[in-house]
Coordinates of C-alpha atoms in Angstrom, one line a residue:
M1 CA -87.9 60.9 -146.9
L2 CA -85.6 62.9 -149.2
F3 CA -83.6 64.3 -146.2
A4 CA -83.1 60.9 -144.9
L5 CA -81.6 59.7 -148.3
L6 CA -79.6 63.1 -148.3
G7 CA -78.4 62.0 -144.8
L8 CA -77.4 58.5 -145.6
N9 CA -75.4 60.0 -148.6
M10 CA -73.5 62.3 -146.3
N11 CA -72.8 59.3 -143.9
M12 CA -71.3 57.4 -146.6
A13 CA -69.3 60.2 -148.1
F14 CA -67.7 61.4 -145.0
S15 CA -67.8 58.5 -142.6
S16 CA -64.0 58.5 -142.3
S17 CA -63.3 62.1 -142.3
L18 CA -65.4 63.6 -139.8
M19 CA -67.6 62.6 -136.7
Q20 CA -71.2 62.9 -137.6
P21 CA -74.6 61.5 -136.6
D22 CA -76.4 58.9 -138.3
W23 CA -78.7 61.3 -140.3
A24 CA -80.8 59.2 -142.1
L25 CA -81.6 57.0 -138.6
A26 CA -82.2 60.2 -136.6
L27 CA -84.6 61.4 -139.1
L28 CA -86.6 58.1 -139.5
L29 CA -86.6 57.5 -135.8
A30 CA -88.0 61.0 -135.3
S31 CA -90.6 60.6 -137.7
L32 CA -91.6 57.0 -135.9
V33 CA -91.7 58.2 -132.3
A34 CA -93.8 61.4 -133.4
Q35 CA -96.3 59.3 -135.0
R36 CA -96.4 55.6 -134.8
H37 CA -98.7 55.4 -137.9
N38 CA -95.6 56.5 -140.0
W39 CA -94.2 52.8 -139.7
L40 CA -95.8 52.2 -143.2
W41 CA -92.9 54.4 -145.0
V42 CA -90.3 54.4 -142.0
L43 CA -89.7 50.5 -141.9
P44 CA -88.8 50.1 -145.6
L45 CA -86.5 53.1 -145.6
V46 CA -84.7 51.7 -142.4
M47 CA -84.3 48.4 -144.3
L48 CA -82.7 50.6 -147.2
H49 CA -80.6 52.3 -144.7
D50 CA -79.3 49.2 -143.0
A51 CA -78.7 47.3 -146.4
V52 CA -76.7 50.2 -147.9
L53 CA -74.9 51.2 -144.7
Y54 CA -74.2 48.0 -142.8
W55 CA -74.8 45.3 -145.7
S56 CA -77.2 43.4 -143.5
L57 CA -80.7 43.9 -142.2
E58 CA -80.1 42.7 -138.3
T59 CA -79.0 45.9 -137.2
S60 CA -81.2 48.7 -136.2
F61 CA -84.2 47.5 -138.4
V62 CA -85.1 44.9 -135.6
V63 CA -85.4 47.5 -133.2
F64 CA -87.2 49.8 -135.5
A65 CA -89.7 47.1 -136.0
I66 CA -90.5 46.6 -132.3
I67 CA -91.1 50.3 -131.8
P68 CA -94.5 50.5 -133.4
F69 CA -95.7 47.5 -131.0
A70 CA -94.0 49.1 -128.0
M71 CA -95.6 52.3 -128.7
I72 CA -99.1 50.6 -128.9
Y73 CA -98.4 48.7 -125.8
F74 CA -97.3 51.8 -123.6
D75 CA -100.0 54.0 -125.0
Q76 CA -102.7 51.6 -123.8
H77 CA -101.2 50.7 -120.6
L78 CA -99.2 53.7 -119.6
G79 CA -100.7 56.4 -121.6
P80 CA -98.8 58.5 -124.6
G81 CA -96.0 60.0 -122.8
L82 CA -92.5 61.4 -123.5
P83 CA -90.4 59.1 -121.1
Q84 CA -91.6 56.0 -122.9
R85 CA -90.8 57.4 -126.3
L86 CA -87.4 58.5 -125.1
L87 CA -86.7 55.0 -123.9
L88 CA -87.5 53.7 -127.3
V89 CA -85.0 56.3 -128.8
L90 CA -82.5 55.3 -126.5
L91 CA -83.0 51.6 -127.3
V92 CA -82.1 52.4 -131.0
L93 CA -79.0 54.5 -130.0
L94 CA -77.9 51.3 -128.0
A95 CA -78.1 49.4 -130.9
M96 CA -76.2 52.0 -133.1
F97 CA -73.5 51.8 -130.3
Y98 CA -73.6 48.0 -130.4
D99 CA -73.0 48.4 -134.3
G100 CA -69.5 50.1 -133.8
W101 CA -70.7 53.7 -133.6
S102 CA -69.0 55.9 -131.3
A103 CA -70.7 57.5 -128.3
D104 CA -70.2 60.9 -129.9
S105 CA -72.0 59.9 -133.1
C106 CA -74.7 58.3 -130.8
L107 CA -75.0 61.6 -128.8
L108 CA -75.1 63.6 -132.0
T109 CA -77.8 61.5 -133.3
L110 CA -79.9 62.0 -130.3
C111 CA -79.3 65.9 -130.5
L112 CA -80.6 65.6 -134.0
C113 CA -83.5 63.4 -133.4
V114 CA -84.8 65.1 -130.4
P115 CA -85.7 68.6 -132.2
V116 CA -87.0 67.0 -135.3
W117 CA -89.1 64.5 -133.4
H118 CA -90.8 67.5 -131.3
L119 CA -91.0 69.6 -134.5
L120 CA -93.1 66.6 -136.5
A121 CA -95.1 65.8 -133.3
R122 CA -96.3 69.7 -133.0
R123 CA -96.9 69.7 -136.9
Y124 CA -99.2 66.5 -136.3
A125 CA -100.9 68.1 -133.5
Q126 CA -101.7 71.1 -135.5
Y127 CA -103.1 68.8 -138.4
A128 CA -105.5 67.0 -135.8
A129 CA -106.6 70.3 -134.4

């Protein structure tokens, strides 16, 4: 959570001077995709992210609110798997692209999200074992 807030500060401080990923969105997305039960604390932080960065709640929050339900559906009908989760990550990146982020920033966000996602998923698997 603290890294997401730090990333939000970095996006606000250096938004015009250098190309960067959406740090907060990538970290929040990685934690949500790693374990769907994280929606309890991820969704309020996404609301804060959208309110601070975009001044509205209808950008990425709508897609984030759909992700836990889509993950439950995919897990029940297709089984938990990487392709379904990657599709949900790409939907969020499309929402970012729609909001005016450049393709490079969306790609950087994906490159930040995937390693954090796998690190968190591995950590959650160790707790379960």
